[in-house]
Amino acid sequence: MKAALVDDAGRLHSLLRIPTPRDGQFPGDVVVAKVAALTENYRAEYPGCAIESIGLVVPGLVDEEAGIGRMSANLGWRDYPFGEHLTRVTGLPVAFGHDVSIAGEAEMRAGAGRGLRDVVVMVIGTGIAGAVFCEGQRVRAGGYAGEIGHAEVPGGTECPCGAFGCLETIGSAGAITRRYNALSGNAAAGAKAVLTAALSGDRHAAQVWEDAVNALAFSICQLTAILGTEAVILGGGLAQAGPALVEPLQSRVESRLSFLRAPRILTTVLGQDAGLIGAGLRARDLVARP
Amino acid sequence: MKAALVDDAGRLHSLLRIPTPRDGQFPGDVVVAKVAALTENYRAEYPGCAIESIGLVVPGLVDEEAGIGRMSANLGWRDYPFGEHLTRVTGLPVAFGHDVSIAGEAEMRAGAGRGLRDVVVMVIGTGIAGAVFCEGQRVRAGGYAGEIGHAEVPGGTECPCGAFGCLETIGSAGAITRRYNALSGNAAAGAKAVLTAALSGDRHAAQVWEDAVNALAFSICQLTAILGTEAVILGGGLAQAGPALVEPLQSRVESRLSFLRAPRILTTVLGQDAGLIGAGLRARDLVARP
């Protein structure tokens, strides 16, 4: 869980990283209580500053309009009215959203997507999630859009979600680490270590990295054919590989496409704080003076 | 080429099917001249009726806002200003669009998509083209969206477009016929004959049909994961197979998906005239009185 106070100019102050509070019975309530407590702390820390609104983004299936967290497999809530409860406890208007979607929005408004219209933001970490923008508007489909990590790709394997061949079983940072360790018998700590091994000639590492790039290129070509996507912005842990990821991915995408316009592969500008910045932008929208 | 006069109630009158005029040197001009001549014919045939606007839809890559046919591989034009030239010759306002996209729009406004918001219309004939709707709006991406026939699928083969594995090399009516004839040594005239053979126990026909259904299901699952598509509307020649196509496709899509919401598979209500009806709706929009 991350939190910050956002000022008029969009700057983050007193950024905190704390463990997400969990409760088997009241998984939504403990989050609301923690956000309320953080709000009080910021008020105490900045007595001259009147906090006007709260932006809260959560993972899982989210109904943004209704302010409801429909489902989080990891954190456990079902149909929990975050917006309503947080407003009741704090007295402040609340902008509520889906974490990856709002991070994508921030990237479009203030990051690598500025000035672009047909874009997919892919966050590649343990899993893979996406935010899809068409003509500058985010596609929501009631919260069902953007599950790019669970689109099938050749070479994909059984996925904990219950389907077979999902992109995130081969193209995610988690999959890269897991597959390399299984193939090599080593115990790489993460995808970064696998990339380092690949660059120094480890053939298992090179193979696993190549498989991931091919799988990601496959999915990006699907986006291109279906949506005419002009740019794909990579975020999450894997994007930190930078050119070692972007360059082979760009060339693989271009070589697979014939007459379709190849999207540019970009990396996040806002980085790991994109969700926080997006929540701040949304919260400011609520109280914006024209 | 099809043409009709559309009345206030949206009914088609004097529907014509004629060969598309072709000219190696002036491929756009001969189409404009033909549409102008048809307009004169309708005026002569309905002397009491004041034609107020023209809707023209064409294949290929289209810039609808600018009224320009960017490219048609089959018909040969490049950057031809259909809207401007047709208005100059006829004196009428012209609504110009892409054939499959406008057929999809008609299906959304007056056909199987009424009341739905996140929909893909797939026209499956010789090739496969699509119109993608998110939150009720058609995704254009400058004319690059909807090339679903050129998204890669497992089992796909070399495509005349230059890419490999395109959906239309295995899932189109054209591919079904071609693959069956190559496998069986028979000379089926079309996908309908292949379906008939499959239903009467021909194992080559059954295999080819099964491959097509699997490929289409793969692509529909991609749409679902990326866009949260709630319904897929099938049109074109292959959709005439009706339940023999829809039922296996629906069950294949559902069995491939885990937590994602399976879209309903529907067939076109407007049928082969959807493009004509959509062109009429667009032409009426131009002169609509509030």
XYZ file of C-alpha atoms in Angstrom:
580
model
C 0.000 0.000 0.000
C 1.342 3.401 -0.924
C 0.053 6.799 0.082
C 1.017 10.421 -0.452
C -0.323 13.922 -0.110
C -0.681 15.576 -3.540
C -0.414 19.341 -3.823
C -1.913 21.793 -6.357
C 0.976 21.233 -8.743
C 0.638 17.436 -8.626
C 3.742 16.914 -6.483
C 3.758 14.004 -4.024
C 4.608 14.693 -0.374
C 5.405 12.302 2.491
C 5.097 9.224 0.317
C 4.585 6.121 2.468
C 4.932 2.445 1.658
C 3.256 0.235 4.227
C 1.922 -3.327 4.283
C -1.683 -3.537 3.086
C -3.851 -4.253 6.133
C -5.632 -7.592 5.822
C -8.581 -9.064 7.603
C -10.220 -12.360 6.739
C -13.638 -11.204 7.906
C -13.618 -7.467 7.120
C -11.104 -7.081 4.283
C -12.634 -3.818 3.003
C -13.195 -2.215 6.409
C -9.562 -2.511 7.450
C -8.456 -0.754 4.258
C -10.958 2.065 4.768
C -9.879 2.435 8.406
C -6.230 2.612 7.379
C -6.883 5.239 4.694
C -8.855 7.278 7.222
C -5.998 7.020 9.714
C -3.474 8.082 7.065
C -5.667 11.071 6.257
C -5.628 12.094 9.919
C -1.854 11.685 10.001
C -1.427 13.941 6.952
C -3.728 16.524 8.547
C -1.586 16.465 11.697
C 1.637 16.619 9.687
C 0.444 19.520 7.483
C -1.733 21.641 9.752
C -1.794 24.553 7.276
C -3.158 22.362 4.500
C -6.862 21.561 3.965
C -7.175 18.106 2.440
C -10.030 18.364 -0.074
C -10.493 14.887 -1.507
C -9.165 11.332 -1.507
C -8.158 9.160 -4.435
C -8.191 5.429 -3.693
C -7.272 2.715 -6.195
C -7.442 -1.025 -5.541
C -6.701 -4.221 -7.485
C -9.205 -6.806 -8.688
C -12.553 -6.280 -10.366
C -13.755 -2.738 -9.743
C -16.928 -0.783 -10.457
C -15.506 2.715 -10.585
C -18.770 4.563 -11.182
C -20.436 2.919 -8.186
C -17.311 3.134 -5.996
C -17.429 -0.592 -5.344
C -14.642 -3.166 -5.145
C -16.398 -6.086 -6.776
C -13.793 -8.736 -6.085
C -10.191 -9.134 -5.083
C -8.848 -12.662 -5.044
C -5.736 -11.537 -3.136
C -7.313 -9.213 -0.597
C -10.615 -10.969 -0.207
C -13.387 -8.421 -0.585
C -16.629 -8.908 -2.527
C -18.914 -6.006 -3.493
C -17.466 -3.690 -0.897
C -18.560 -0.001 -1.190
C -15.177 1.689 -0.679
C -16.308 5.087 -1.903
C -19.348 5.336 0.334
C -17.631 4.058 3.477
C -14.510 6.164 3.069
C -16.594 9.320 2.556
C -18.655 8.502 5.641
C -15.561 8.062 7.815
C -13.531 11.012 6.495
C -16.187 13.468 5.329
C -14.271 13.867 2.045
C -15.267 13.159 -1.547
C -13.570 9.986 -2.799
C -12.384 9.141 -6.330
C -12.302 5.355 -6.508
C -10.686 3.280 -9.226
C -8.847 0.212 -10.419
C -5.114 0.351 -9.705
C -3.716 -0.623 -13.109
C -6.368 1.345 -15.003
C -5.733 4.523 -13.039
C -1.967 4.044 -13.376
C -2.581 3.810 -17.132
C -4.662 6.965 -17.055
C -1.864 8.796 -15.278
C 0.584 7.579 -17.913
C -1.763 8.936 -20.627
C -2.322 12.283 -18.906
C 1.141 12.968 -17.547
C 3.555 10.306 -18.807
C 4.615 8.376 -21.903
C 1.102 8.506 -23.417
C 0.767 12.304 -23.581
C -0.554 13.304 -26.983
C -1.351 9.711 -27.996
C -4.857 8.287 -28.427
C -4.790 4.552 -29.206
C -2.593 3.045 -26.555
C -2.336 -0.014 -24.338
C -0.477 0.249 -21.047
C 0.831 -3.181 -19.954
C 2.003 -3.645 -16.408
C 4.295 -6.671 -16.311
C 5.245 -7.973 -12.885
C 4.202 -11.142 -11.079
C 1.294 -11.167 -13.524
C 0.321 -8.964 -16.464
C -2.491 -6.435 -16.447
C -3.447 -3.793 -18.950
C -5.261 -0.534 -19.459
C -6.690 -0.095 -22.951
C -7.225 3.346 -24.480
C -9.117 3.900 -27.730
C -9.408 7.408 -29.140
C -8.055 8.684 -25.827
C -10.790 7.018 -23.758
C -10.119 4.124 -21.436
C -12.094 0.984 -22.311
C -13.833 -0.284 -19.160
C -16.542 -2.745 -20.212
C -17.859 -2.702 -16.657
C -14.414 -3.589 -15.295
C -13.866 -6.600 -17.575
C -11.441 -4.991 -20.041
C -7.645 -5.134 -19.861
C -7.108 -8.748 -18.783
C -4.307 -9.103 -21.315
C -2.359 -11.407 -19.001
C -5.130 -13.942 -19.428
C -5.229 -13.910 -23.227
C -3.883 -17.146 -24.682
C -0.523 -17.249 -26.441
C 1.356 -20.078 -28.183
C 3.735 -21.682 -25.718
C 1.688 -20.641 -22.691
C 1.013 -23.235 -20.001
C -1.580 -24.030 -17.347
C -2.551 -20.879 -15.459
C -3.689 -20.649 -11.820
C -6.770 -18.809 -13.188
C -8.020 -22.132 -14.550
C -7.440 -21.420 -18.242
C -4.596 -22.730 -20.389
C -1.872 -20.789 -22.174
C -2.351 -17.367 -20.577
C 0.247 -14.749 -21.558
C 1.317 -14.324 -17.951
C 2.375 -17.992 -17.711
C 5.266 -17.210 -20.064
C 5.612 -13.439 -20.533
C 5.508 -12.093 -16.957
C 8.479 -11.387 -14.695
C 7.133 -14.096 -12.400
C 7.042 -16.649 -15.232
C 10.529 -15.756 -16.414
C 11.970 -16.403 -12.965
C 9.959 -19.565 -12.383
C 10.671 -21.079 -15.807
C 14.383 -20.287 -15.626
C 14.744 -21.844 -12.198
C 12.876 -24.960 -13.319
C 14.995 -25.304 -16.495
C 18.390 -24.521 -15.000
C 18.077 -25.812 -11.444
C 19.335 -22.401 -10.279
C 17.523 -20.108 -7.875
C 17.393 -16.744 -9.621
C 15.723 -14.158 -7.392
C 13.905 -12.406 -10.216
C 13.621 -11.629 -13.927
C 16.463 -9.124 -13.662
C 18.856 -11.888 -12.578
C 17.628 -14.044 -15.488
C 18.312 -11.209 -17.927
C 21.809 -10.752 -16.499
C 22.417 -14.490 -16.925
C 21.090 -14.389 -20.503
C 23.392 -11.494 -21.387
C 26.375 -13.400 -20.033
C 25.665 -16.452 -22.169
C 23.448 -18.710 -20.043
C 21.450 -20.587 -22.694
C 18.551 -21.470 -20.388
C 18.204 -17.836 -19.429
C 18.408 -16.752 -23.065
C 15.720 -19.261 -24.035
C 13.318 -18.203 -21.283
C 13.854 -14.515 -22.090
C 13.306 -15.197 -25.808
C 10.091 -17.115 -25.064
C 8.811 -14.194 -23.001
C 9.617 -11.670 -25.732
C 7.899 -13.853 -28.346
C 4.801 -14.221 -26.197
C 4.610 -10.491 -25.492
C 5.120 -9.748 -29.205
C 2.282 -12.134 -30.057
C -0.092 -10.323 -27.717
C 0.977 -6.888 -28.912
C 0.270 -7.965 -32.495
C -3.234 -9.029 -31.397
C -3.798 -5.541 -29.987
C -2.550 -4.040 -33.218
C -4.851 -6.079 -35.450
C -7.942 -5.613 -33.290
C -7.531 -2.011 -32.148
C -4.962 -0.356 -34.410
C -2.956 0.427 -31.256
C -0.338 3.108 -32.011
C 1.791 2.632 -28.890
C 2.249 0.103 -26.115
C 3.608 1.472 -22.844
C 5.347 -1.109 -20.667
C 5.335 -0.722 -16.908
C 5.862 -2.923 -13.862
C 9.062 -4.635 -12.805
C 9.909 -6.108 -16.211
C 9.892 -2.680 -17.893
C 12.954 -1.810 -15.830
C 14.919 -3.992 -18.263
C 14.581 -1.010 -20.631
C 16.198 -1.447 -24.074
C 17.017 -5.126 -23.360
C 13.245 -5.696 -23.447
C 12.016 -2.907 -25.718
C 14.406 -3.409 -28.622
C 13.868 -7.133 -29.282
C 10.137 -6.659 -28.661
C 9.886 -3.789 -31.150
C 11.728 -5.747 -33.828
C 9.726 -8.954 -33.191
C 6.453 -7.035 -33.468
C 7.546 -5.342 -36.692
C 8.680 -8.576 -38.294
C 5.383 -10.333 -37.484
C 3.178 -7.626 -38.987
C 2.688 -7.102 -42.701
C 0.426 -4.200 -43.720
C -0.688 -3.322 -40.192
C 0.838 -0.257 -38.568
C 3.387 -1.405 -35.971
C 2.908 0.254 -32.587
C 5.823 1.938 -30.878
C 6.951 0.123 -27.745
C 7.583 2.618 -24.954
C 8.300 2.343 -21.243
C 6.542 4.081 -18.407
C 7.668 7.586 -17.502
C 5.890 7.690 -14.152
C 7.213 4.291 -13.072
C 6.031 2.535 -9.949
C 4.212 5.625 -8.669
C 1.853 5.872 -11.676
C -1.087 4.475 -9.682
C -0.506 6.960 -6.880
C -0.188 9.855 -9.320
C -3.343 8.738 -11.138
C -5.272 8.504 -7.866
C -4.107 12.019 -7.078
C -5.192 13.317 -10.497
C -8.611 11.710 -10.084
C -9.001 13.131 -6.579
C -8.098 16.588 -7.873
C -10.623 16.236 -10.722
C -13.334 15.875 -8.069
C -12.618 19.287 -6.587
C -11.191 21.057 -9.626
C -12.123 24.710 -9.987
C -12.755 25.690 -13.586
C -21.846 -2.895 -55.717
C -25.258 -2.453 -54.144
C -27.470 0.615 -54.129
C -30.900 1.560 -52.871
C -33.080 4.556 -52.173
C -33.792 4.871 -48.423
C -37.001 6.516 -47.263
C -37.822 8.400 -44.038
C -38.680 5.153 -42.272
C -35.382 3.502 -43.271
C -36.972 1.194 -45.860
C -34.900 0.296 -48.928
C -36.422 0.854 -52.401
C -35.268 -0.343 -55.835
C -32.284 -2.223 -54.431
C -29.723 -2.860 -57.179
C -26.784 -5.257 -57.322
C -24.380 -4.405 -60.107
C -20.724 -5.128 -60.837
C -18.389 -2.568 -59.269
C -16.984 -0.406 -62.083
C -13.221 -0.763 -62.342
C -10.601 1.346 -64.031
C -6.866 0.785 -63.780
C -6.062 4.443 -64.162
C -9.036 6.184 -62.523
C -10.391 3.640 -60.050
C -12.057 6.259 -57.836
C -13.500 8.388 -60.628
C -15.431 5.509 -62.189
C -17.070 4.722 -58.844
C -18.054 8.363 -58.317
C -19.427 8.552 -61.858
C -21.472 5.399 -61.308
C -22.922 6.632 -58.010
C -23.827 9.935 -59.678
C -25.528 8.055 -62.531
C -27.463 5.887 -60.062
C -28.589 9.040 -58.273
C -29.919 10.425 -61.561
C -31.710 7.128 -62.233
C -33.388 7.204 -58.817
C -34.439 10.814 -59.416
C -35.991 9.806 -62.738
C -37.660 6.751 -61.208
C -39.082 8.680 -58.220
C -39.910 12.126 -59.614
C -41.935 13.063 -56.518
C -39.039 12.370 -54.204
C -36.263 14.866 -53.377
C -33.049 12.969 -52.707
C -31.352 14.830 -49.852
C -28.049 13.081 -49.241
C -25.867 10.149 -50.271
C -24.263 7.482 -48.106
C -21.277 5.762 -49.735
C -19.233 3.004 -48.121
C -16.156 1.357 -49.617
C -13.685 -1.359 -48.621
C -10.020 -0.937 -47.769
C -8.372 1.664 -45.582
C -10.689 4.631 -45.166
C -10.428 8.074 -43.582
C -14.080 8.689 -42.777
C -13.710 12.193 -41.340
C -11.820 13.414 -44.403
C -14.035 11.511 -46.870
C -10.989 9.840 -48.391
C -10.436 6.273 -49.569
C -6.853 5.800 -48.456
C -6.213 2.470 -50.115
C -8.015 -0.446 -51.659
C -5.870 -3.387 -52.701
C -8.754 -4.889 -54.709
C -10.123 -1.771 -56.367
C -6.884 0.132 -56.717
C -7.389 3.638 -55.380
C -4.947 5.560 -53.174
C -5.938 8.707 -51.257
C -8.988 9.358 -53.390
C -11.375 12.085 -52.083
C -14.701 10.305 -52.611
C -16.727 12.690 -50.466
C -15.520 15.860 -52.139
C -15.825 14.551 -55.722
C -19.236 12.985 -55.213
C -20.602 16.194 -53.681
C -19.184 18.218 -56.566
C -20.835 15.990 -59.184
C -24.206 15.509 -57.465
C -24.614 18.665 -55.395
C -25.570 16.519 -52.403
C -23.976 16.086 -48.979
C -22.138 12.745 -48.772
C -21.648 10.487 -45.745
C -18.575 8.414 -46.508
C -17.411 5.358 -44.616
C -15.771 1.978 -44.453
C -18.050 -0.852 -45.582
C -17.602 -3.344 -42.752
C -17.476 -0.610 -40.108
C -20.678 0.991 -41.298
C -22.358 -2.415 -41.592
C -21.327 -2.972 -37.962
C -22.767 0.403 -36.995
C -26.064 -0.521 -38.621
C -26.095 -3.792 -36.704
C -25.544 -1.841 -33.467
C -28.197 0.779 -34.233
C -30.870 -1.378 -35.832
C -29.842 -5.031 -35.596
C -28.451 -7.654 -33.209
C -26.410 -5.094 -31.256
C -29.286 -2.867 -30.149
C -28.938 -2.095 -26.453
C -25.408 -3.561 -26.242
C -22.232 -1.529 -25.710
C -19.111 -3.713 -25.879
C -19.449 -5.651 -29.089
C -17.383 -6.904 -32.003
C -19.065 -7.489 -35.358
C -17.123 -10.070 -37.390
C -17.867 -10.392 -41.096
C -16.676 -13.814 -42.223
C -16.590 -14.425 -45.952
C -13.642 -14.770 -48.325
C -11.689 -13.008 -45.601
C -12.567 -11.789 -42.114
C -13.074 -8.177 -41.129
C -14.370 -6.637 -37.952
C -15.968 -3.574 -36.425
C -15.075 -3.036 -32.780
C -17.395 -1.188 -30.396
C -16.365 -0.155 -26.896
C -18.904 1.562 -24.640
C -21.129 1.927 -27.702
C -18.513 3.818 -29.722
C -16.819 2.339 -32.758
C -13.031 2.122 -32.425
C -11.448 3.665 -35.524
C -7.779 4.346 -34.747
C -7.541 6.311 -37.985
C -8.902 3.371 -39.972
C -6.445 0.814 -38.593
C -8.789 -0.953 -36.151
C -10.819 -4.096 -36.852
C -8.298 -6.159 -38.836
C -9.218 -9.251 -36.863
C -8.739 -11.470 -39.899
C -5.053 -10.623 -39.762
C -4.538 -11.450 -36.091
C -2.431 -14.586 -35.659
C -3.995 -17.821 -34.426
C -2.483 -21.251 -33.687
C -2.799 -23.426 -36.791
C -2.926 -20.476 -39.152
C -0.796 -20.609 -42.287
C 0.953 -18.269 -44.694
C -1.344 -15.365 -45.606
C -1.380 -13.407 -48.876
C -0.987 -10.268 -46.712
C 2.628 -11.292 -46.065
C 2.213 -12.309 -42.423
C 1.974 -15.833 -41.044
C -0.897 -17.509 -39.233
C -3.645 -14.955 -39.855
C -7.118 -15.975 -38.618
C -8.526 -15.736 -42.115
C -6.149 -18.451 -43.389
C -8.092 -20.986 -41.312
C -11.310 -19.444 -39.991
C -12.824 -17.783 -43.083
C -15.354 -19.286 -45.475
C -12.680 -19.033 -48.164
C -10.165 -20.974 -46.058
C -12.692 -23.665 -45.150
C -13.410 -24.334 -48.819
C -9.768 -24.188 -49.882
C -8.480 -26.370 -47.054
C -11.213 -28.957 -47.523
C -10.605 -29.230 -51.247
C -6.852 -29.590 -50.689
C -7.323 -32.278 -48.009
C -10.069 -34.284 -49.710
C -9.294 -33.833 -53.386
C -12.943 -32.812 -53.834
C -14.136 -29.567 -55.366
C -16.598 -28.117 -52.853
C -18.078 -24.879 -54.131
C -18.125 -23.167 -50.743
C -18.119 -23.434 -46.959
C -21.793 -24.416 -46.982
C -21.005 -27.530 -48.999
C -18.175 -28.347 -46.584
C -20.551 -28.041 -43.638
C -23.063 -30.324 -45.343
C -20.287 -32.869 -45.947
C -19.161 -32.593 -42.302
C -22.697 -33.189 -41.042
C -22.978 -36.308 -43.210
C -19.783 -37.823 -41.786
C -16.981 -36.651 -44.103
C -13.977 -36.627 -41.761
C -11.941 -34.146 -43.811
C -14.861 -31.751 -43.788
C -15.385 -32.258 -40.050
C -11.700 -31.592 -39.382
C -11.603 -28.411 -41.458
C -14.815 -27.132 -39.851
C -13.457 -27.949 -36.378
C -10.188 -26.130 -37.129
C -12.151 -23.054 -38.225
C -14.310 -23.080 -35.084
C -11.214 -23.441 -32.884
C -9.473 -20.564 -34.639
C -12.525 -18.308 -34.364
C -12.926 -19.249 -30.689
C -9.264 -18.382 -30.082
C -9.754 -14.915 -31.580
C -13.001 -14.307 -29.723
C -11.241 -15.167 -26.447
C -8.570 -12.567 -27.296
C -11.292 -9.957 -27.736
C -12.795 -10.987 -24.417
C -9.551 -10.718 -22.470
C -8.489 -7.409 -24.025
C -11.818 -5.600 -24.298
C -14.305 -7.400 -22.056
C -16.489 -7.852 -25.157
C -20.048 -8.798 -24.117
C -21.243 -10.034 -27.516
C -19.798 -11.037 -30.867
C -22.103 -10.645 -33.849
C -21.238 -12.864 -36.799
C -22.040 -11.735 -40.336
C -20.930 -12.567 -43.853
C -21.471 -15.809 -45.716
C -20.293 -18.107 -42.927
C -22.855 -16.720 -40.465
C -25.566 -18.286 -42.636
C -24.533 -21.617 -41.097
C -26.474 -20.380 -38.037
C -26.558 -22.771 -35.049
C -24.089 -25.162 -36.750
C -21.519 -22.391 -36.308
C -22.817 -20.505 -33.273
C -23.355 -23.441 -30.927
C -19.924 -25.081 -31.138
C -18.322 -21.635 -31.121
C -20.200 -20.556 -27.982
C -19.274 -23.737 -26.142
C -15.623 -23.588 -27.278
C -15.328 -19.979 -26.098
C -16.892 -20.790 -22.724
C -14.652 -23.788 -22.143
C -11.493 -21.799 -22.915
C -12.279 -18.943 -20.523
C -11.940 -19.188 -16.756
C -12.928 -16.081 -14.775
C -13.489 -13.845 -17.795
C -17.081 -13.116 -18.810
C -17.894 -15.168 -21.924
C -19.429 -13.087 -24.696
C -22.664 -14.183 -26.301
C -22.224 -15.276 -29.907
C -24.986 -13.819 -32.069
C -25.640 -13.647 -35.789
C -26.458 -10.615 -37.868
C -30.090 -9.507 -38.038
C -29.612 -7.176 -41.007
C -27.716 -9.762 -43.047
C -26.003 -8.932 -46.306
C -27.684 -5.519 -46.540
C -26.201 -4.205 -43.282
C -23.671 -2.038 -45.144
C -26.391 -0.530 -47.322
C -28.632 0.106 -44.317
C -25.723 1.671 -42.420
C -24.871 3.927 -45.364
C -28.521 4.997 -45.430
C -28.527 5.725 -41.681
C -25.357 7.786 -42.025
C -26.769 9.699 -45.002
C -29.943 10.434 -43.035
C -27.877 11.638 -40.045
C -26.428 14.321 -42.331
C -29.824 15.860 -43.029
C -31.659 14.834 -39.846
C -34.085 17.384 -38.501
C -34.087 17.506 -34.697
